[in-house]
Amino acid sequence: MRIIRIIGKELVSVKENIPFNLATIISPLLFLLAFVVMVSGGITIPVETQPASSESAFLQTTTNCVAPDGTPYLKLEEASAEGAPDGRSADRFIVEEEPSISENGATGTITHLVNDVNSNMTKNYANRLTGALVNYINENREANTVEVIEETRYESDIPWDESFAVSTLVFGAMLAGLLFGQLSMTSEWENATIKLLILSPCSAAKTATGKVAGACIKAFVAGAVLVGVVALLYDRTLISGLWLVVALCLMYVIFASLGFALGIAVRSTMTAFLVSLVISLCLWVAGGGFGDLSYFGNAAQMVGSVNPATYALDAVRYAYFGGVVNFTPLIVLAVGAAVTITLVCMLYICWLKSERAIS
Amino acid sequence: MNLFVQELKKLLALTKADPKSLAAGIIAPTVILIIFALTFGNFVSLKLAVVNDDVGTLGAAFEETVFSQTSPLSGESYFEAIEVDKDEAQGLYEQGRVNGILTIPVDFSERLESGEPAQVLYVFDNYNTDMAKNLRLYLDEGIFAFYQEHMPNMEIKVQREYAVGAQLDWFAIIAVGVFMLAFLMGSMFNFLYLLNKERVHATLSEYRLAPASLLPTFAARIVVALLAGVVGAAVNALLVWLLTGVNLACGLLAILPVLLMLGVAFVSFSAIVSLTVRKFSGAAMLSMVTAVVAWFLSGATTSVKYATGALLDVALALPSSYGLSQIRAAVFSVDQSVGGLLATGKGWIVMTVYAVVLATAAWLIYRKRMGGGGR
């Protein structure tokens, strides 16, 4: 019964600081919208061509170099004039000698004029040019060619922006959990009720559990808003709503508990907020939220294996996109949640004892 | 002047007494930089399980060309081969320990030698359209190289020339952006933290009783915030140098005025939000988050050059886009103006307008909220 009252008090305290609670919902929403907009261009990049694509059979067929869903890898633009491109121009494909493909051989010369200092973009353009050439060769001859028979994990490629949006749900869960968790303690200092809390006859474990539960409920509401926005942006039927709810709720428990501990340690809402933002962002990037972990080295893989965000991302992605059924992420998150809340309760008990001794 | 100096001394003493306002601006961007270093500074080959059932020699030759193509991004091979049998390959793939399985069938060489097209089976995780694109095109790199080596009379040449003076590592470009973020976060956080501290200690009421104008105190707060940002940025610059070899000190004369203008704009923005909204903590939080989001939208990780539509409009409306472009230009000695889109002159106009307008608005709100007689 006391836990219910503590939870009730935590929920009612939303009225004390409505801007903070709103900001906790709006913050991950801002990140969601920013990231989705950033990758909304998808995998198509512009390229200048010389000559115009209408004057080259090869360049015309580069428009056939597409992903299975029909998204072109390249958007062709005619180069404005010969000579060096300006800083705004994309890289340029120059057909020095028109490729000629027959069953007897293949000739041609293409120059890739690099116009971006970022070596990642040079790689992207080089890959697309090569892909277009392989496509052109395979279309114009059969002998000595290699045909790739694909079998993919998902029926169709998951759109990049949608994949990002879904992964932002995990970022939102971490941020909301940390913020509401830390606020449940830092607000006690800010409202000068910390002494009342320290001297409360209620058992420390119940107090800690009640506060963390209250933070979880608030985080759940924030998460529901994010899920709703994702649902409005993308028309996708969930593979498993239960997986989504369980994964996110376990994340709320873990991070509300961590936030609660952070609040005890830091005592200041401002500082705790900054720490929460940095922790959420870093765990999200390090868990594969910004780019799949397989791109990164052993150090990143090792960090990923102990990062709850890695498992949450796997679970949430399964909830939306399906794939191989694997209960490991949920089991790891459940164990993590149990361990975290237990440790945090113990931390609170120790802290309370030391504060009472001082008092 | 005297009031400005006194306020400056007070705020510096406050900062010294509670280094958390500095530590937060140092630690936060440092952690962000390290995480980006671990990820975007550490690209490795994607792992593919290879099952080569080919009875001839061309299967091995194909495998060798696929796994020997190197990326201009990392200098590493696109793929790392994990040679296993079919069952092991499937197990590794199911566990997510490889990105895919490349199976070269038993008749690969036979078909090629008889003039027929050969086939390979490619099973992979189309995690998202970007990963799927990379997995497909990286394989095409290997296929093209195989054609060049083994297709009779294959004389297609691909040349690469450079219209730019340098090729930069992606992480180095991002790291310079994190340096700017360190300055902005450090400045904003110091301003917000010290203001909040005085609010908590109830010393802000003294401003309401002040007979003189509060402008010197406002200016002092901005100056201390900028100094705190400089400290955070300096630590971050050292870390950037250690991680990437990029020496930000080289372009210091060009960088400092940019940081000053951006710092005034962003600190003023945080002042406006935190003094307008009733509850300080929520407002402070929102202003810091907005700064981080603005950083991403300003071309922190992907160039504004490739932005279109709303994204481009937003990027061109942000002063940090121009600032970041000028900082990168100063550090890397390459033109980052994107063909005039982020031209220096235009950038200075945008940054100055933001700084002046936001600082003026912040001062007016500060004066109103803090009260005081003033003349």
XYZ file of N, CA, C and O in Angstrom, chain B residues 55-128:
296
model
N 34.940 -27.191 -57.494
C 35.968 -28.223 -57.686
C 37.130 -27.702 -58.527
O 38.184 -28.319 -58.566
N 36.930 -26.531 -59.182
C 37.995 -25.986 -60.017
C 38.811 -24.951 -59.271
O 38.756 -24.848 -58.044
N 39.547 -24.176 -60.038
C 40.438 -23.157 -59.422
C 39.834 -21.767 -59.434
O 40.275 -20.897 -58.684
N 38.852 -21.552 -60.280
C 38.317 -20.181 -60.386
C 37.535 -19.768 -59.144
O 37.433 -18.570 -58.840
N 37.002 -20.740 -58.434
C 36.287 -20.421 -57.200
C 37.214 -19.779 -56.183
O 36.890 -18.783 -55.546
N 38.397 -20.360 -56.057
C 39.385 -19.808 -55.126
C 39.856 -18.443 -55.605
O 40.072 -17.528 -54.807
N 40.008 -18.308 -56.923
C 40.428 -17.023 -57.478
C 39.361 -15.966 -57.217
O 39.668 -14.823 -56.872
N 38.114 -16.364 -57.388
C 37.007 -15.432 -57.108
C 37.012 -15.020 -55.647
O 36.899 -13.842 -55.312
N 37.168 -15.999 -54.794
C 37.203 -15.710 -53.348
C 38.333 -14.744 -53.037
O 38.162 -13.782 -52.285
N 39.478 -14.994 -53.656
C 40.635 -14.141 -53.361
C 40.387 -12.707 -53.800
O 40.724 -11.768 -53.079
N 39.799 -12.517 -54.979
C 39.577 -11.132 -55.435
C 38.523 -10.434 -54.586
O 38.666 -9.266 -54.269
N 37.469 -11.165 -54.203
C 36.417 -10.528 -53.390
C 36.994 -10.020 -52.073
O 36.696 -8.915 -51.621
N 37.854 -10.822 -51.459
C 38.327 -10.471 -50.120
C 39.607 -9.649 -50.131
O 40.162 -9.340 -49.072
N 40.077 -9.288 -51.314
C 41.277 -8.463 -51.346
C 40.999 -7.020 -51.767
O 41.913 -6.202 -51.814
N 39.747 -6.705 -52.054
C 39.440 -5.316 -52.442
C 39.445 -4.441 -51.194
O 38.856 -4.800 -50.183
N 40.083 -3.260 -51.294
C 40.213 -2.418 -50.101
C 39.397 -1.146 -50.229
O 39.182 -0.623 -51.326
N 38.989 -0.656 -49.097
C 38.135 0.527 -49.031
C 38.980 1.793 -48.959
O 39.934 1.856 -48.188
N 38.628 2.831 -49.724
C 39.352 4.103 -49.596
C 39.075 4.792 -48.258
O 39.778 5.709 -47.874
N 38.051 4.328 -47.543
C 37.720 4.939 -46.256
C 38.700 4.508 -45.177
O 39.265 5.323 -44.463
N 38.919 3.196 -45.090
C 39.718 2.688 -43.975
C 41.066 2.135 -44.416
O 41.937 1.897 -43.594
N 41.196 1.866 -45.734
C 42.411 1.198 -46.193
C 42.368 -0.297 -45.938
O 43.274 -1.035 -46.319
N 41.303 -0.743 -45.262
C 41.161 -2.174 -44.970
C 40.351 -2.825 -46.083
O 39.683 -2.155 -46.863
N 40.386 -4.163 -46.106
C 39.547 -4.886 -47.058
C 38.086 -4.641 -46.730
O 37.720 -4.452 -45.578
N 37.266 -4.663 -47.780
C 35.835 -4.533 -47.541
C 35.333 -5.696 -46.692
O 34.473 -5.523 -45.828
N 35.831 -6.882 -47.023
C 35.346 -8.089 -46.341
C 36.487 -8.848 -45.686
O 37.620 -8.835 -46.164
N 36.127 -9.561 -44.612
C 37.035 -10.519 -44.005
C 36.408 -11.895 -44.183
O 35.233 -12.089 -43.845
N 37.172 -12.815 -44.719
C 36.639 -14.152 -45.008
C 36.732 -15.052 -43.785
O 37.765 -15.102 -43.126
N 35.636 -15.721 -43.500
C 35.628 -16.752 -42.448
C 35.325 -18.058 -43.193
O 34.180 -18.322 -43.568
N 36.366 -18.839 -43.444
C 36.181 -20.054 -44.257
C 35.676 -21.198 -43.388
O 36.364 -21.637 -42.474
N 34.473 -21.617 -43.673
C 33.844 -22.677 -42.884
C 33.009 -23.544 -43.804
O 32.837 -23.243 -44.987
N 32.453 -24.623 -43.240
C 31.535 -25.425 -44.045
C 30.124 -24.840 -43.930
O 29.887 -23.894 -43.176
N 29.216 -25.440 -44.655
C 27.862 -24.875 -44.794
C 27.144 -24.746 -43.452
O 26.527 -23.718 -43.149
N 27.242 -25.784 -42.624
C 26.509 -25.755 -41.346
C 27.080 -24.727 -40.395
O 26.339 -24.002 -39.722
N 28.411 -24.666 -40.366
C 29.051 -23.676 -39.480
C 28.699 -22.266 -39.937
O 28.472 -21.382 -39.119
N 28.709 -22.091 -41.260
C 28.386 -20.767 -41.811
C 26.987 -20.352 -41.384
O 26.756 -19.210 -40.950
N 26.059 -21.262 -41.494
C 24.680 -20.953 -41.113
C 24.596 -20.616 -39.626
O 23.884 -19.683 -39.228
N 25.327 -21.375 -38.817
C 25.338 -21.101 -37.375
C 25.873 -19.715 -37.051
O 25.304 -18.974 -36.266
N 26.992 -19.360 -37.701
C 27.585 -18.035 -37.462
C 26.623 -16.936 -37.892
O 26.495 -15.901 -37.233
N 25.958 -17.166 -39.005
C 25.018 -16.164 -39.536
C 23.825 -15.995 -38.594
O 23.401 -14.869 -38.294
N 23.297 -17.118 -38.114
C 22.144 -17.034 -37.197
C 22.515 -16.315 -35.910
O 21.697 -15.608 -35.325
N 23.754 -16.514 -35.469
C 24.193 -15.855 -34.227
C 24.552 -14.391 -34.451
O 24.876 -13.695 -33.504
N 24.551 -13.961 -35.693
C 24.901 -12.569 -35.984
C 26.394 -12.312 -35.934
O 26.825 -11.166 -35.865
N 27.211 -13.400 -36.026
C 28.659 -13.221 -35.947
C 29.282 -12.952 -37.316
O 30.456 -12.596 -37.408
N 28.509 -13.157 -38.359
C 28.938 -12.747 -39.687
C 27.775 -11.993 -40.323
O 26.617 -12.210 -39.975
N 28.134 -11.085 -41.266
C 27.088 -10.303 -41.928
C 26.385 -11.097 -43.017
O 25.314 -10.723 -43.467
N 27.036 -12.165 -43.484
C 26.423 -12.933 -44.557
C 27.238 -14.169 -44.883
O 28.281 -14.433 -44.267
N 26.727 -14.920 -45.845
C 27.393 -16.144 -46.291
C 27.539 -16.077 -47.808
O 26.550 -15.826 -48.518
N 28.752 -16.290 -48.270
C 28.981 -16.344 -49.719
C 29.283 -17.798 -50.072
O 30.263 -18.370 -49.580
N 28.433 -18.368 -50.876
C 28.618 -19.766 -51.256
C 28.977 -19.851 -52.735
O 28.230 -19.361 -53.585
N 30.121 -20.441 -52.997
C 30.568 -20.652 -54.390
C 30.247 -22.101 -54.726
O 30.801 -23.023 -54.100
N 29.345 -22.319 -55.687
C 28.859 -23.697 -55.919
C 29.902 -24.565 -56.607
O 30.930 -24.084 -57.101
N 29.577 -25.824 -56.647
C 30.520 -26.833 -57.130
C 30.868 -26.659 -58.608
O 31.986 -26.990 -59.036
N 29.928 -26.077 -59.387
C 30.162 -25.960 -60.818
C 30.607 -24.559 -61.250
O 30.481 -24.192 -62.431
N 31.106 -23.783 -60.318
C 31.499 -22.388 -60.626
C 32.540 -22.339 -61.740
O 32.365 -21.679 -62.761
N 33.638 -23.052 -61.576
C 34.713 -23.035 -62.578
C 34.241 -23.661 -63.884
O 34.522 -23.159 -64.982
N 33.535 -24.768 -63.764
C 33.078 -25.491 -64.950
C 32.225 -24.596 -65.835
O 32.400 -24.547 -67.051
N 31.322 -23.863 -65.228
C 30.422 -22.994 -65.998
C 31.199 -21.864 -66.672
O 30.987 -21.553 -67.841
N 32.108 -21.270 -65.947
C 32.885 -20.152 -66.527
C 33.751 -20.655 -67.668
O 33.856 -20.017 -68.720
N 34.388 -21.804 -67.461
C 35.283 -22.318 -68.500
C 34.537 -22.746 -69.745
O 35.089 -22.743 -70.857
N 33.271 -23.104 -69.565
C 32.476 -23.480 -70.743
C 31.767 -22.285 -71.356
O 30.974 -22.443 -72.289
N 32.038 -21.079 -70.837
C 31.474 -19.862 -71.428
C 30.098 -19.513 -70.927
O 29.439 -18.609 -71.442
N 29.646 -20.235 -69.910
C 28.318 -19.916 -69.357
C 28.477 -18.993 -68.150
O 29.540 -18.957 -67.540
N 27.390 -18.260 -67.816
C 27.485 -17.438 -66.602
C 27.497 -18.330 -65.371
O 26.778 -19.328 -65.314
N 28.325 -17.976 -64.419
C 28.373 -18.727 -63.161
C 27.497 -18.026 -62.133
O 27.142 -16.868 -62.296
N 27.164 -18.787 -61.085
C 26.330 -18.189 -60.030
C 27.023 -18.334 -58.692
O 27.799 -19.253 -58.466
N 26.743 -17.373 -57.817
C 27.141 -17.512 -56.416
C 25.897 -17.216 -55.582
O 25.052 -16.407 -55.986
N 25.818 -17.874 -54.437
C 24.688 -17.632 -53.536
C 25.156 -16.678 -52.432
O 26.193 -16.904 -51.804
N 24.385 -15.628 -52.234
C 24.778 -14.584 -51.275
C 23.634 -14.422 -50.276
O 22.587 -13.870 -50.601
N 23.865 -14.916 -49.091
C 22.883 -14.786 -48.014
C 23.391 -13.676 -47.104
O 24.542 -13.729 -46.653
N 22.566 -12.662 -46.844
C 23.061 -11.595 -45.975
C 21.938 -10.906 -45.224
O 20.760 -11.039 -45.546
N 22.351 -10.158 -44.219
C 21.436 -9.448 -43.339
C 21.194 -8.048 -43.898
O 22.064 -7.188 -43.808
N 20.027 -7.860 -44.493
C 19.678 -6.523 -45.018
C 19.091 -5.675 -43.894
O 17.936 -5.254 -43.932
N 19.952 -5.460 -42.909
C 19.649 -4.752 -41.647
C 18.920 -3.432 -41.888
O 17.983 -3.082 -41.195
N 19.441 -2.690 -42.847
C 18.752 -1.507 -43.341
C 19.248 -1.262 -44.758
O 20.164 -1.948 -45.224
